[in-house]
Tab-separated table of C-alpha atoms in Angstrom:
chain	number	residue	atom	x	y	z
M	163	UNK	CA	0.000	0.000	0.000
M	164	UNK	CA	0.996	3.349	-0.598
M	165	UNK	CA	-0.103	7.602	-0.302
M	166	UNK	CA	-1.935	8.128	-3.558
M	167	UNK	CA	-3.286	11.795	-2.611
M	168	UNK	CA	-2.112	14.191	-0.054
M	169	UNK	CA	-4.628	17.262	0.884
M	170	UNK	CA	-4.480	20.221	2.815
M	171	UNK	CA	-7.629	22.640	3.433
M	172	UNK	CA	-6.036	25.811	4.370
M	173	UNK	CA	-9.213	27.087	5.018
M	174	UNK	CA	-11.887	24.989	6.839
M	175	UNK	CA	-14.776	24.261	4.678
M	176	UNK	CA	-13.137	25.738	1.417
M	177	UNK	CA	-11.802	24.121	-1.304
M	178	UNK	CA	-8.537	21.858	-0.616
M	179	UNK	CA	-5.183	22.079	-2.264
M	180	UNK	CA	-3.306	18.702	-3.895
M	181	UNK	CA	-0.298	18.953	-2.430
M	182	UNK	CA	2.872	15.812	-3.307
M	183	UNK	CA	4.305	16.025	0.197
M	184	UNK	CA	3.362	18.109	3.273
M	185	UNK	CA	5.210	18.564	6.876
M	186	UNK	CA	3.446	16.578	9.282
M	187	UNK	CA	3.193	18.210	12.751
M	188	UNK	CA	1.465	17.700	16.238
M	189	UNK	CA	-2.116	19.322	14.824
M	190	UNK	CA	-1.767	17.307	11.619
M	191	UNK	CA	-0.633	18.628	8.577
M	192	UNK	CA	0.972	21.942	7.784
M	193	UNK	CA	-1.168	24.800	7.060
M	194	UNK	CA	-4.774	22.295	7.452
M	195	UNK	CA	-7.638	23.886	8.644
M	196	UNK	CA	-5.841	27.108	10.042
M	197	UNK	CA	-7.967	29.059	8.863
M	198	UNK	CA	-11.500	29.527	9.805
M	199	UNK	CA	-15.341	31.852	9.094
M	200	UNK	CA	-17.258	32.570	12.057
M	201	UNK	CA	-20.321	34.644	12.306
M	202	UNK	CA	-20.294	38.061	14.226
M	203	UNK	CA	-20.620	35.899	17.029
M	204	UNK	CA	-18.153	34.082	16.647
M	205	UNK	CA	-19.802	30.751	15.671
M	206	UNK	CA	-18.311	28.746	12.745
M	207	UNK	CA	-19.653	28.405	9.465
M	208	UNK	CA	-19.022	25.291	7.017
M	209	UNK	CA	-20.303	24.405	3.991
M	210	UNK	CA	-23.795	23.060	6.331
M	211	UNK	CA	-24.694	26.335	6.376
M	212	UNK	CA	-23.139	28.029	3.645
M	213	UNK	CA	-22.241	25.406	0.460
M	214	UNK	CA	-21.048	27.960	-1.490
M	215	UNK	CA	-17.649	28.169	0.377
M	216	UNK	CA	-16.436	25.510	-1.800
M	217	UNK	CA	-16.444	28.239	-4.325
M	218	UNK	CA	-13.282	29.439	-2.171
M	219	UNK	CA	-9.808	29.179	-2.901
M	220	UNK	CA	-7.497	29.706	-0.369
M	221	UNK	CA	-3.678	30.052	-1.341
M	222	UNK	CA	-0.565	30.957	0.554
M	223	UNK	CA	1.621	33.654	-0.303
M	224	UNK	CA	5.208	35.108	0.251
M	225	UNK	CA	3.274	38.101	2.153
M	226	UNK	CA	-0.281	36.218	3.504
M	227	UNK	CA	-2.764	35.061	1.546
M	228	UNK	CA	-4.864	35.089	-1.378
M	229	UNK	CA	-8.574	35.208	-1.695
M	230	UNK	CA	-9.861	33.738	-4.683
M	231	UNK	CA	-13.764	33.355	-5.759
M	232	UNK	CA	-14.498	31.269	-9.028
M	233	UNK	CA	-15.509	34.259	-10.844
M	234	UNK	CA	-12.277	35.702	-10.369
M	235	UNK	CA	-12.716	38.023	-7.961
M	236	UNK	CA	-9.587	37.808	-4.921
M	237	UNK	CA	-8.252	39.757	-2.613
M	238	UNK	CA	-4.552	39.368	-0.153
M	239	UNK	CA	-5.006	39.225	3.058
M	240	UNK	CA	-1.942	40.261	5.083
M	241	UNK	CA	-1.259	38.085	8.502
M	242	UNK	CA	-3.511	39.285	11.707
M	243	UNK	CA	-2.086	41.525	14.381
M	244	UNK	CA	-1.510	38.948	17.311
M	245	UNK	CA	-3.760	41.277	19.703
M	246	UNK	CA	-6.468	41.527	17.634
M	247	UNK	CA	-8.473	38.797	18.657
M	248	UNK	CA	-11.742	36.974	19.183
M	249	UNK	CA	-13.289	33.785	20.816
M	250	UNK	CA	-14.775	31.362	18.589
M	251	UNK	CA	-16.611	28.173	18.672
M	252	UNK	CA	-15.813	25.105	16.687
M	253	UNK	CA	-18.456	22.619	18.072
M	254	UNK	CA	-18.218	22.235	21.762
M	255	UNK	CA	-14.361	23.907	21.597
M	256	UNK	CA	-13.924	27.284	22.432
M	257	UNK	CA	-10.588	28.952	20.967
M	258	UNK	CA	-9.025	32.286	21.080
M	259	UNK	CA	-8.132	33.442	17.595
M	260	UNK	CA	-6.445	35.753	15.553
M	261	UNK	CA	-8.911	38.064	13.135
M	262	UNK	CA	-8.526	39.451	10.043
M	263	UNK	CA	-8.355	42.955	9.200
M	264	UNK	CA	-11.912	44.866	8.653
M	265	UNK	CA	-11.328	45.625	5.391
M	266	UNK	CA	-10.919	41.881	4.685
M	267	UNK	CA	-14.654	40.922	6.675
M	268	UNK	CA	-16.038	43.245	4.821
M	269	UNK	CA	-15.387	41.581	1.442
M	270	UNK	CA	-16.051	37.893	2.647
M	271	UNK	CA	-19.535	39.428	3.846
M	272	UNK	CA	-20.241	40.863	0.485
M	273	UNK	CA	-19.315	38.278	-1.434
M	274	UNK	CA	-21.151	35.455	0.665
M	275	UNK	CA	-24.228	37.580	1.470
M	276	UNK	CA	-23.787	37.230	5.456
M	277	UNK	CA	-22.127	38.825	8.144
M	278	UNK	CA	-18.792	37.022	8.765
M	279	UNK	CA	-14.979	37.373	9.496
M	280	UNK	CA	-11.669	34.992	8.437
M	281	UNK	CA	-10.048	34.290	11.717
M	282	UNK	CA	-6.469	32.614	12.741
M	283	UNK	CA	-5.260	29.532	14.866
M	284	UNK	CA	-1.987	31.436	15.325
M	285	UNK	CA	0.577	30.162	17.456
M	286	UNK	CA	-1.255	31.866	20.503
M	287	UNK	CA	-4.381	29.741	20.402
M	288	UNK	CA	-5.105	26.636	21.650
M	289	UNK	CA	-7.337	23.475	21.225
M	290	UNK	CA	-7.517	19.845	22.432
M	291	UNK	CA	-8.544	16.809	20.345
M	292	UNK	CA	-11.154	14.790	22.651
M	293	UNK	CA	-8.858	12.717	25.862
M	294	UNK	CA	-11.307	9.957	25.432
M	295	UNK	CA	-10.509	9.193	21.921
M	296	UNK	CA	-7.173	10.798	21.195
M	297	UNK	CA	-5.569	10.559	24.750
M	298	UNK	CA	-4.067	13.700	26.394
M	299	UNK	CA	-2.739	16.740	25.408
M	300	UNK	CA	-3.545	16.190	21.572
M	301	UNK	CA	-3.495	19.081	19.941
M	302	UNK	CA	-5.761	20.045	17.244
M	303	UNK	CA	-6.650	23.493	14.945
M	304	UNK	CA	-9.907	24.382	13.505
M	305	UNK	CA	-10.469	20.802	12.129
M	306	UNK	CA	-13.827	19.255	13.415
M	307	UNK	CA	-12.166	16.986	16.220
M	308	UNK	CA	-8.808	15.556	15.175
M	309	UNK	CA	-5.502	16.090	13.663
M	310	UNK	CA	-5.685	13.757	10.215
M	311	UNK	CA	-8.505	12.531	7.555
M	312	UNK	CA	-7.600	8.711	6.181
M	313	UNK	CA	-9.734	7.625	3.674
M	314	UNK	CA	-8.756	4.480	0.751
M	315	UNK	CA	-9.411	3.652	-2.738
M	316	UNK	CA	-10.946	0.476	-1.885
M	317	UNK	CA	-13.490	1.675	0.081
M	318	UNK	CA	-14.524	4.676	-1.944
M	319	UNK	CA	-14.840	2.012	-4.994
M	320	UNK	CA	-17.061	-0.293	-2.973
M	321	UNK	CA	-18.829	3.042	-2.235
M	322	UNK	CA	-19.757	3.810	-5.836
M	323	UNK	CA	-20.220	0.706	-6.753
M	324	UNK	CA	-23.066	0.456	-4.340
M	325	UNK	CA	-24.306	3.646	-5.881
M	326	UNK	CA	-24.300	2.441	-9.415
M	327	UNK	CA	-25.945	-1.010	-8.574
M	328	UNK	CA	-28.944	1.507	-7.746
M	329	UNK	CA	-28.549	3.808	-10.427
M	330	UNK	CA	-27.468	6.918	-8.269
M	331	UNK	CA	-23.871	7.928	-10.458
M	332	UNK	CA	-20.327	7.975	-8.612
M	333	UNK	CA	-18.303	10.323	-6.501
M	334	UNK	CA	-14.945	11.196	-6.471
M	335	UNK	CA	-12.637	11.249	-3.009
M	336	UNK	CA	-12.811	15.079	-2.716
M	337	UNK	CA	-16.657	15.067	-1.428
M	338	UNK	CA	-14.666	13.109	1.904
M	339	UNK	CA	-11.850	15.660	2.203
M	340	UNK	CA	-9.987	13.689	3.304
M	341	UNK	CA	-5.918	14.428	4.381
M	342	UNK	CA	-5.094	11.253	3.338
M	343	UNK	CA	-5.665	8.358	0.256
M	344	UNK	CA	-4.354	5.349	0.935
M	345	UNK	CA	-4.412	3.136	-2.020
M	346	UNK	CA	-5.779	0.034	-1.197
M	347	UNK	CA	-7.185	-3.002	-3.069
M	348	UNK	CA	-9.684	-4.058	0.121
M	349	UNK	CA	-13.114	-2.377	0.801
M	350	UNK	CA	-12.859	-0.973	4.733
M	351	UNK	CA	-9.753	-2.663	5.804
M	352	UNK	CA	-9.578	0.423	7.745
M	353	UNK	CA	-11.712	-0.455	9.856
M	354	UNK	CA	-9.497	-3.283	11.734
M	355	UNK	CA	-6.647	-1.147	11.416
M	356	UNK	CA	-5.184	0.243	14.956
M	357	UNK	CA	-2.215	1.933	13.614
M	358	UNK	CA	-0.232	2.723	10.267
M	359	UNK	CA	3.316	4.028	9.857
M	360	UNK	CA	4.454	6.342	6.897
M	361	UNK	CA	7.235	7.267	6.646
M	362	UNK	CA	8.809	6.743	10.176
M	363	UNK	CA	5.609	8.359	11.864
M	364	UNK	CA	3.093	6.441	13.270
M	365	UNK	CA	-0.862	7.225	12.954
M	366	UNK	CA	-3.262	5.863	15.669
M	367	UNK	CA	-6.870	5.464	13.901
M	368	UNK	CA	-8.808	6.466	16.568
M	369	UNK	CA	-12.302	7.194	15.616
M	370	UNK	CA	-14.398	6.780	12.303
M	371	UNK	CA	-15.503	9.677	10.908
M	372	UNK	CA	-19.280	10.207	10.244
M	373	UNK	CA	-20.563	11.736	7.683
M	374	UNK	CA	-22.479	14.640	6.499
M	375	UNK	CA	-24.831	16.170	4.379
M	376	UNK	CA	-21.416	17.913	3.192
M	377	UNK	CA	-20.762	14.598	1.271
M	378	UNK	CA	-23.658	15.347	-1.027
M	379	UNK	CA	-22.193	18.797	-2.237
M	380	UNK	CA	-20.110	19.361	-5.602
M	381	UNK	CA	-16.587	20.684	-3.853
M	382	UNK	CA	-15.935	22.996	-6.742
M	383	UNK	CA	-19.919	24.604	-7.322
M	384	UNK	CA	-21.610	23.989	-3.440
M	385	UNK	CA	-24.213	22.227	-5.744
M	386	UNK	CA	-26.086	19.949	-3.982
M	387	UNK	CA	-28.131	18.766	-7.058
M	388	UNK	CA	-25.842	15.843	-8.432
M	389	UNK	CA	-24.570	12.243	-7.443
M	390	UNK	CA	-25.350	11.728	-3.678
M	391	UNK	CA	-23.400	8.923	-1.506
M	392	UNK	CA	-25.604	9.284	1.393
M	393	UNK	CA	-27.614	6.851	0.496
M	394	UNK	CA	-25.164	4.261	-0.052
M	395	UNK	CA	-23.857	5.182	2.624
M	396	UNK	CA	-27.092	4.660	4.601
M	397	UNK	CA	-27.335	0.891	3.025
M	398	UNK	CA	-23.689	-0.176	3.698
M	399	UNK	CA	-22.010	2.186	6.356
M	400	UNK	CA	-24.304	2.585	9.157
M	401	UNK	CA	-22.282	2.461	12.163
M	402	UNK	CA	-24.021	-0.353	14.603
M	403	UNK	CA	-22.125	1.480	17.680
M	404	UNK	CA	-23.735	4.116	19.406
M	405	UNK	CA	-20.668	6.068	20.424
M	406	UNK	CA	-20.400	6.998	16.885
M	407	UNK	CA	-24.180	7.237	15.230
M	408	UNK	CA	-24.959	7.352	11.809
M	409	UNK	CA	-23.025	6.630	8.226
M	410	UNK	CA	-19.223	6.124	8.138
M	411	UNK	CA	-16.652	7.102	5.641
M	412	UNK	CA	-12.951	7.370	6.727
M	413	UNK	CA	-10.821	7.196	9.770
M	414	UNK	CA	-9.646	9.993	11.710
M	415	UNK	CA	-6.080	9.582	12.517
M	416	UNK	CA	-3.613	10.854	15.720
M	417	UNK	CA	0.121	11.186	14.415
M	418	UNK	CA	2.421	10.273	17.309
M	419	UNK	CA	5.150	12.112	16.054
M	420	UNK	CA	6.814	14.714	13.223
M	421	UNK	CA	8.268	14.726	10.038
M	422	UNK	CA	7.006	14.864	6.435
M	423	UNK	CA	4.821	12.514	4.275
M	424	UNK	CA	5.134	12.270	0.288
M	425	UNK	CA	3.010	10.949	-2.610
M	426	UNK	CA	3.723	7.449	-2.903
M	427	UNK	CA	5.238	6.718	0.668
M	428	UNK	CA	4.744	3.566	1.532
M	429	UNK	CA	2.017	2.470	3.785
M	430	UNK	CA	2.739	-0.218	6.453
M	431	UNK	CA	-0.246	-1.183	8.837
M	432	UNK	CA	1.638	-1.992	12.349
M	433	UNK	CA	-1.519	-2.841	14.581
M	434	UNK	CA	-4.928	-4.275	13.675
M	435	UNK	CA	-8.356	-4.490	16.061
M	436	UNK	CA	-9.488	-7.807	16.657
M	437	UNK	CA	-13.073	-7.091	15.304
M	438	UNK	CA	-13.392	-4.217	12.852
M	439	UNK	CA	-15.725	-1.349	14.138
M	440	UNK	CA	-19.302	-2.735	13.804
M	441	UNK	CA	-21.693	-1.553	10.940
M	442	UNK	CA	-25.281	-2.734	10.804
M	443	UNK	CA	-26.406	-5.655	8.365
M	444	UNK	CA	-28.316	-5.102	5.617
């Protein structure tokens, strides 16, 4: 087995960047999920509320970043003053953060219709991935619980071919965002898999991830009107344990350690479950 796709999403909920090697760090990788919208309030927004943030592009630059809608319009945004700074909510975590200058919350809100503002997970906030699944002291940024997304080719094919048995189209990887592809002949081996090691650095799967109505939405449009995998989902991946309800796609991942990860690293799986995580029978 080896990494077939490496992804960072510089800002959560926009569109991802391809990237053929990354750093790996403590919070995951480099430069994922940084980046966050909130509401005046402070409250996140994701592509839930607001699909068309996958009409968002966000890229780094030598003095910020850039801004870029798919009608062209962008704008550079120039790294936050430190002391200019707000709390904000990402689920149940509440994290001081870094904002963006006015200027800068004043386009987002005129291009998206809404009241918002880009804010920072500089290296003054903080954020803990949850002790009971991740163990202590796990730090996380503005990701929705934990440090790295590992999804495989195998399963995603089983996926679609589920769909097309019942006429419902395909999907590509990028409606999972995952961090990860792993490309691997076996439909949710994953799921008896403890641990993996890349290059040198081992991952701890430590929770599968359940899914969304995000999964339904066209990552480059918002569109919610094409292929769908929540049904199949529904039919095949409906976790049977209750500490994680409803349909599974993916594994979220702890790295225990630092370094860098490239396209076509080898994959080595160093500790398996003795039952695979449960999933109701058809």
């Amino acid at each position: 087995m080896q990494v077939t796709e490496l992804n960072i999403f510089p800002l959560k909920s926009a569109r991802g960047i391809t990237v053929p090697s990354a750093r790996v760090e403590a919070m995951g990788l480099a430069g994922d999920r940084r980046m966050m919208i909130v509401d005046p309030t402070g409250q996140f927004i994701t592509q839930r509320d607001l699909p068309a943030l996958a009409r968002l592009t966000v890229t780094p630059t030598e003095n910020g970043i850039r801004l870029t809608l798919d009608d062209g319009r962008e704008r550079i945004v120039a790294p936050p003053q430190p002391d200019s700074r707000m709390d904000v909510a990402v689920w149940k975590s509440i994290v001081s953060a870094a904002v963006a200058d006015d200027a800068t919350n004043a386009t987002l809100s005129a291009w998206f219709g809404t009241p918002m503002k880009l804010v920072f997970f500089d290296t003054a906030a903080r954020r803990l991935a949850s002790k009971e699944w991740a163990g202590n002291d796990s730090p996380v940024s503005f990701a929705d619980g934990y440090q790295v997304l590992v999804t495989t080719t195998g399963s995603l094919r089983a996926l679609n071919d589920d769909m097309a048995k019942h006429g419902e189209g395909a999907v590509g990887m990028e409606r999972f965002r995952p961090n990860i592809v792993v490309d691997c002949d076996e439909a949710w081996a994953e799921d008896r898999w403890t641990a993996i090691e890349i290059a040198g650095i081992r991952y701890d799967f430590v929770k599968p991830c359940a899914r969304c109505i995000m999964t339904s939405q066209d990552q480059k449009t918002g569109s919610r009107e094409g292929a769908s995998p929540i049904p199949a989902m529904g039919r095949i991946r409906m976790s049977a344990d209750r500490r994680v309800p409803g349909p599974l796609f993916g594994w979220n991942a702890v790295p225990r350690g630092e370094g860098a990860i490239a396209l076509g690293d080898g994959v080595t799986i160093i500790e398996e479950r003795s039952e695979p995580w449960a999933i109701k029978k058809r």
